[in-house]
Amino acid sequence: MEDFDPHHILCYDSEFVREHSYIPKLALVQTCQPGSSAHLYDPLDGADAVPWHNILHHSAPVVLHAGAQDLELMQLCGGALPRTVRDTQIGFALCSPYLAVSYAQLVEHFLGISPDKSQTRSDWLARPLNAEQRAYAAADVELLARLYPYLVAELRRLNRLGWWAEENAALLARQTRPREPWHWYRLQGAPQLRASDRRVAQILTEARERLAAAQDLPRRTIMSDRQLIAIAQKQPPTLEALAEYLSADHPLWQELPYLSERFAADTPPPAQPSSPRLSHTRRQQYEKLCRYVADTAIDLGIHPDLLATARTLKHFCANPSADSPLLYGWRAAYLREELQKLL
């Protein structure tokens, strides 16, 4: 299949830092085509601009490993996504029982070597980059180009190249969906919140998110989840009561008009997504489906969650739908007959 031709792919990787800002900071872009040395592009150097047009409009697939965050930065910095991608972590999951193998494990599996990990925690925003950093970054995409043909050969042997194309199309589609808002239930420690605490927790979460996005700051530098939960548990009923728990110079006061509006509105917080309740009969069907998926995954040599997660199966049992993605694509050959019994 020409679409999987290992001679025309473009391997892509990037180094970025997301610990010190709201928006990840792209520090380096690496590309490589089979038979060539890696090219390194420094987005922090105006004279070494990243050739986004060439990358995003490459005629053959762009190959990445665990590429969701790389794709996020392509959208942010390049303004678009590639036409076709091949994620090697996804590809390996389709021919092994490992759902999320690391890049180092993939290299060791196909090439029998241990890649250099010494620069993993390097400060990629510091300049100039040293020789060790540049060699490490180049090796990432050069080894990716070397292992890609082996992965393609294994998927071709199993007749699963079509599966891989389908999963990569789904990966690209996910990148275009709006992000879920950062609600109170995504706080670390959210289970500590009582129902009466959640209104204030939601107001503070929203104000923190607005300020973090506007000033490109990590959430924790404005207020940690622990601090936010502690204030919410005091249940200040008004903005004036909130002032007892925030210092006069606290960054959140920059969102004073928004805080004032939200406290005055007395809007209930959003409900936390919950797992559906199943009747006794549906529970039995769900447990039977879980066993079927586990057994089928063993036969296919893949992780059960790649075929269908328990959460997805539970939602299907609660609300069976002919539009479920489980009934289409490569999964349908293994799931349709069992799932249609519930329709």
Coordinates of C-alpha atoms in Angstrom, one line a residue:
M1 CA 0.0 0.0 0.0
E2 CA 1.6 3.2 -1.2
D3 CA 0.3 5.2 1.8
F4 CA 2.5 3.2 4.1
D5 CA 5.6 3.4 1.8
P6 CA 8.6 3.7 4.2
H7 CA 10.6 5.6 1.6
H8 CA 8.5 8.7 1.5
I9 CA 7.4 9.3 5.1
L10 CA 8.5 12.3 7.2
C11 CA 9.3 11.5 10.8
Y12 CA 8.6 14.3 13.2
D13 CA 9.3 15.0 16.8
S14 CA 9.4 18.1 19.0
E15 CA 10.8 19.3 22.3
F16 CA 8.6 21.5 24.3
V17 CA 8.1 22.7 27.9
R18 CA 4.7 23.1 29.5
E19 CA 5.5 23.3 33.2
H20 CA 6.0 27.1 33.3
S21 CA 3.1 28.4 31.2
Y22 CA -0.5 27.8 30.3
I23 CA 0.3 27.3 26.6
P24 CA 3.1 24.8 26.0
K25 CA 6.3 26.4 24.7
L26 CA 7.8 24.8 21.6
A27 CA 11.5 24.7 21.9
L28 CA 12.7 22.5 19.0
V29 CA 11.3 20.7 15.9
Q30 CA 13.1 17.7 14.4
T31 CA 12.3 16.0 11.1
C32 CA 13.9 13.2 9.2
Q33 CA 13.2 11.2 6.0
P34 CA 14.6 7.7 5.5
G35 CA 18.1 7.7 4.2
S36 CA 18.8 11.3 5.3
S37 CA 20.1 12.9 8.5
A38 CA 17.8 14.7 10.8
H39 CA 17.0 18.4 10.4
L40 CA 16.6 20.5 13.5
Y41 CA 14.7 23.7 13.5
D42 CA 14.8 26.3 16.3
P43 CA 11.5 28.1 16.7
L44 CA 13.2 30.5 19.2
D45 CA 15.6 31.7 16.4
G46 CA 14.0 33.9 13.9
A47 CA 16.6 32.9 11.3
D48 CA 15.8 29.2 11.7
A49 CA 12.0 29.2 11.2
V50 CA 10.2 26.0 11.3
P51 CA 9.0 25.1 7.7
W52 CA 5.4 24.5 8.8
H53 CA 4.1 24.5 5.2
N54 CA 6.4 21.7 4.2
I55 CA 5.6 19.6 7.2
L56 CA 1.9 20.1 7.3
H57 CA 1.5 19.6 3.5
H58 CA 3.9 16.7 3.2
S59 CA 2.4 14.4 0.5
A60 CA 3.1 11.2 2.5
P61 CA 2.3 10.4 6.1
V62 CA 3.9 12.3 9.0
V63 CA 5.2 9.7 11.5
L64 CA 5.2 10.5 15.2
H65 CA 5.3 8.5 18.5
A66 CA 2.6 9.3 21.1
G67 CA 1.9 12.3 19.0
A68 CA -1.2 14.0 20.6
Q69 CA 0.9 16.8 22.2
D70 CA 3.0 17.2 19.0
L71 CA -0.2 17.7 17.0
E72 CA -1.5 20.1 19.6
L73 CA 1.6 22.3 19.1
M74 CA 1.4 21.9 15.3
Q75 CA -2.1 23.5 15.5
L76 CA -0.9 26.2 17.9
C77 CA 2.3 27.1 16.1
G78 CA 1.7 26.0 12.5
G79 CA -2.0 26.7 12.3
A80 CA -3.0 23.3 10.9
L81 CA -2.6 19.6 11.1
P82 CA -1.0 17.2 8.6
R83 CA -3.2 15.5 6.1
T84 CA -2.1 12.0 7.2
V85 CA -0.2 10.8 10.3
R86 CA 1.1 7.5 11.5
D87 CA 1.5 7.3 15.3
T88 CA 3.9 4.4 16.1
Q89 CA 2.6 4.0 19.6
I90 CA -0.9 3.3 18.2
G91 CA 0.6 1.1 15.5
F92 CA 2.4 -1.1 18.1
A93 CA -0.7 -1.3 20.2
L94 CA -2.5 -2.9 17.2
C95 CA 0.1 -5.8 17.0
S96 CA 0.9 -6.3 20.7
P97 CA -0.8 -6.4 24.1
Y98 CA 0.8 -3.1 25.1
L99 CA -1.5 -0.2 25.0
A100 CA 1.0 2.7 25.5
V101 CA 4.5 1.5 24.8
S102 CA 7.2 4.2 25.3
Y103 CA 9.5 5.4 22.5
A104 CA 12.5 3.7 24.2
Q105 CA 10.7 0.4 24.4
L106 CA 9.7 0.6 20.8
V107 CA 13.3 1.3 19.7
E108 CA 14.5 -1.6 21.8
H109 CA 11.9 -4.0 20.4
F110 CA 12.5 -3.3 16.7
L111 CA 16.2 -2.2 16.6
G112 CA 17.6 -4.0 19.6
I113 CA 19.3 -0.9 21.0
S114 CA 18.7 1.4 24.0
P115 CA 18.2 5.0 23.0
D116 CA 20.0 7.8 24.9
K117 CA 17.7 9.1 27.6
S118 CA 20.2 11.5 29.2
Q119 CA 18.6 14.7 27.9
T120 CA 14.9 13.8 28.6
R121 CA 14.7 16.4 31.4
S122 CA 16.9 18.9 29.7
D123 CA 16.1 22.6 29.7
W124 CA 15.0 22.8 26.1
L125 CA 14.3 26.5 26.3
A126 CA 17.8 27.5 27.3
R127 CA 20.1 28.8 24.6
P128 CA 22.4 27.8 23.1
L129 CA 21.6 24.2 22.8
N130 CA 24.6 22.0 23.5
A131 CA 25.9 19.2 21.3
E132 CA 24.4 16.5 23.5
Q133 CA 21.0 18.0 23.2
R134 CA 21.2 18.3 19.5
A135 CA 22.5 14.7 19.1
Y136 CA 19.7 13.4 21.4
A137 CA 17.0 15.4 19.4
A138 CA 18.3 14.2 16.0
A139 CA 18.5 10.5 17.2
D140 CA 14.8 10.6 18.1
V141 CA 13.6 11.0 14.5
E142 CA 16.4 9.1 12.9
L143 CA 15.6 6.0 14.9
L144 CA 11.9 6.5 14.2
A145 CA 12.7 6.4 10.5
R146 CA 14.7 3.2 11.0
L147 CA 12.0 1.3 13.0
Y148 CA 9.0 2.4 10.9
P149 CA 9.5 -0.2 8.2
Y150 CA 9.6 -3.0 10.8
L151 CA 6.3 -1.8 12.3
V152 CA 4.7 -1.6 8.9
A153 CA 5.9 -5.1 8.0
E154 CA 4.4 -6.5 11.3
L155 CA 1.1 -4.8 10.7
R156 CA 1.0 -5.9 7.1
R157 CA 1.7 -9.5 8.2
L158 CA -1.3 -9.3 10.5
N159 CA -3.4 -7.5 7.8
R160 CA -3.9 -4.5 10.2
L161 CA -2.6 -1.6 8.2
G162 CA -6.2 -0.6 7.6
W163 CA -6.8 -0.6 11.3
W164 CA -3.8 1.7 11.8
A165 CA -5.0 4.1 9.2
E166 CA -8.4 4.2 10.9
E167 CA -7.0 4.8 14.3
N168 CA -4.7 7.6 13.0
A169 CA -7.7 9.3 11.3
A170 CA -9.5 9.2 14.7
L171 CA -6.4 10.7 16.4
L172 CA -6.5 13.7 13.9
A173 CA -10.2 14.1 14.4
R174 CA -9.8 14.3 18.2
Q175 CA -7.4 17.2 17.8
T176 CA -10.1 19.3 16.1
R177 CA -12.7 18.8 18.9
P178 CA -13.2 21.6 21.4
R179 CA -11.4 21.0 24.7
E180 CA -13.5 20.1 27.7
P181 CA -13.8 23.1 30.1
W182 CA -11.8 22.9 33.3
H183 CA -14.6 22.3 35.8
W184 CA -14.4 21.8 39.6
Y185 CA -14.5 18.0 39.2
R186 CA -11.2 18.0 37.4
L187 CA -9.4 19.4 40.4
Q188 CA -6.9 17.2 42.1
G189 CA -8.8 16.3 45.3
A190 CA -12.3 17.0 43.9
P191 CA -13.8 14.0 45.8
Q192 CA -13.1 16.0 49.0
L193 CA -15.7 18.5 48.0
R194 CA -19.2 18.2 49.4
A195 CA -22.2 19.2 47.3
S196 CA -22.4 22.5 49.2
D197 CA -18.7 23.3 48.4
R198 CA -18.9 22.9 44.7
R199 CA -20.4 26.3 43.8
V200 CA -17.5 28.3 45.2
A201 CA -15.0 25.7 43.8
Q202 CA -16.5 26.2 40.3
I203 CA -16.3 30.0 40.6
L204 CA -12.7 29.9 41.7
T205 CA -11.8 27.3 39.0
E206 CA -13.3 29.5 36.3
A207 CA -11.6 32.7 37.5
R208 CA -8.3 30.9 37.8
E209 CA -8.7 29.5 34.2
R210 CA -9.5 32.9 32.8
L211 CA -6.4 34.5 34.4
A212 CA -4.1 31.6 33.5
A213 CA -5.1 31.8 29.9
A214 CA -4.9 35.6 29.7
Q215 CA -1.5 35.8 31.3
D216 CA -0.1 32.5 30.0
L217 CA 0.6 31.2 33.5
P218 CA 0.4 27.7 35.0
R219 CA -2.8 27.3 37.1
R220 CA -0.8 26.4 40.2
T221 CA 1.1 29.7 40.2
I222 CA -2.2 31.5 40.6
M223 CA -3.7 29.1 43.1
S224 CA -3.0 25.4 43.7
D225 CA -5.9 22.9 43.6
R226 CA -5.3 22.2 47.3
Q227 CA -5.7 25.9 48.2
L228 CA -8.7 26.3 46.0
I229 CA -10.4 23.3 47.6
A230 CA -9.6 24.6 51.1
I231 CA -11.3 27.9 50.4
A232 CA -14.3 26.2 48.8
Q233 CA -14.8 24.1 51.9
K234 CA -15.2 27.3 53.9
Q235 CA -18.2 28.0 51.6
P236 CA -17.9 31.9 51.5
P237 CA -21.4 32.9 50.4
T238 CA -20.5 36.3 49.0
L239 CA -17.6 38.0 47.3
E240 CA -17.0 40.0 50.6
A241 CA -16.8 36.7 52.5
L242 CA -14.2 35.4 49.9
A243 CA -12.0 38.4 50.8
E244 CA -11.4 36.8 54.2
Y245 CA -9.5 34.0 52.5
L246 CA -7.6 35.9 49.7
S247 CA -4.8 38.3 50.5
A248 CA -5.4 41.9 49.2
D249 CA -2.8 41.4 46.5
H250 CA -3.9 37.9 45.4
P251 CA -3.7 37.5 41.6
L252 CA -7.4 36.4 41.4
W253 CA -8.5 39.9 42.3
Q254 CA -7.6 40.8 38.7
E255 CA -10.8 38.9 37.9
L256 CA -12.8 40.9 40.3
P257 CA -15.6 41.9 37.8
Y258 CA -16.0 38.2 36.8
L259 CA -15.9 37.0 40.4
S260 CA -18.5 39.7 41.4
E261 CA -20.8 38.6 38.5
R262 CA -20.5 34.9 39.3
F263 CA -21.1 35.3 43.1
A264 CA -24.2 37.4 42.4
A265 CA -25.6 35.0 39.8
D266 CA -25.8 32.0 42.2
T267 CA -25.5 29.6 39.3
P268 CA -25.3 25.9 40.3
P269 CA -22.1 24.2 39.4
P270 CA -22.0 21.7 36.5
A271 CA -22.7 18.1 37.4
Q272 CA -19.9 15.7 37.4
P273 CA -20.1 13.2 34.6
S274 CA -21.3 9.9 36.1
S275 CA -21.2 6.3 35.2
P276 CA -24.7 5.1 34.1
R277 CA -26.7 2.9 36.4
L278 CA -27.5 -0.5 35.0
S279 CA -30.5 -2.7 35.8
H280 CA -29.8 -6.3 36.9
T281 CA -30.3 -7.6 33.4
R282 CA -28.2 -4.9 31.8
R283 CA -25.5 -5.5 34.4
Q284 CA -25.4 -9.1 33.4
Q285 CA -25.1 -8.2 29.7
Y286 CA -22.4 -5.7 30.5
E287 CA -20.3 -8.3 32.4
K288 CA -20.8 -10.8 29.6
L289 CA -19.6 -8.2 27.1
C290 CA -16.5 -7.4 29.2
R291 CA -15.6 -11.1 29.3
Y292 CA -16.2 -11.4 25.6
V293 CA -14.0 -8.3 24.8
A294 CA -11.2 -9.7 27.1
D295 CA -11.3 -13.1 25.4
T296 CA -11.4 -11.6 21.9
A297 CA -8.4 -9.3 22.7
I298 CA -6.4 -12.3 23.9
D299 CA -7.1 -14.0 20.6
L300 CA -6.1 -10.8 18.7
G301 CA -3.0 -10.3 20.8
I302 CA -4.0 -6.7 21.8
H303 CA -5.0 -4.9 24.9
P304 CA -8.7 -5.2 25.7
D305 CA -9.1 -1.4 26.1
L306 CA -8.0 -0.9 22.5
L307 CA -11.0 -3.0 21.4
A308 CA -13.4 -1.4 23.8
T309 CA -13.0 0.1 27.2
A310 CA -15.2 -1.0 30.1
R311 CA -16.6 2.6 30.3
T312 CA -17.6 2.5 26.6
L313 CA -19.2 -0.9 27.0
K314 CA -21.1 0.3 30.1
H315 CA -22.5 3.3 28.3
F316 CA -23.5 1.2 25.4
C317 CA -25.4 -1.2 27.7
A318 CA -27.1 1.7 29.4
N319 CA -28.1 3.3 26.0
P320 CA -27.6 1.0 23.1
S321 CA -27.3 2.9 19.8
A322 CA -26.9 1.8 16.2
D323 CA -24.7 4.9 15.8
S324 CA -22.1 3.7 18.3
P325 CA -18.5 3.8 16.9
L326 CA -18.1 0.2 18.2
L327 CA -20.4 -0.9 15.4
Y328 CA -18.2 0.6 12.6
G329 CA -14.7 0.3 11.3
W330 CA -12.3 -2.6 12.2
R331 CA -13.9 -3.2 15.6
A332 CA -17.3 -4.1 14.0
A333 CA -16.0 -7.4 12.7
Y334 CA -15.5 -8.5 16.3
L335 CA -18.2 -6.6 18.2
R336 CA -21.2 -6.1 16.0
E337 CA -22.8 -9.5 16.4
E338 CA -22.6 -9.3 20.2
L339 CA -23.6 -5.6 20.5
Q340 CA -26.6 -6.0 18.1
K341 CA -28.2 -8.4 20.6
L342 CA -28.7 -5.3 22.8
L343 CA -30.3 -3.1 20.2

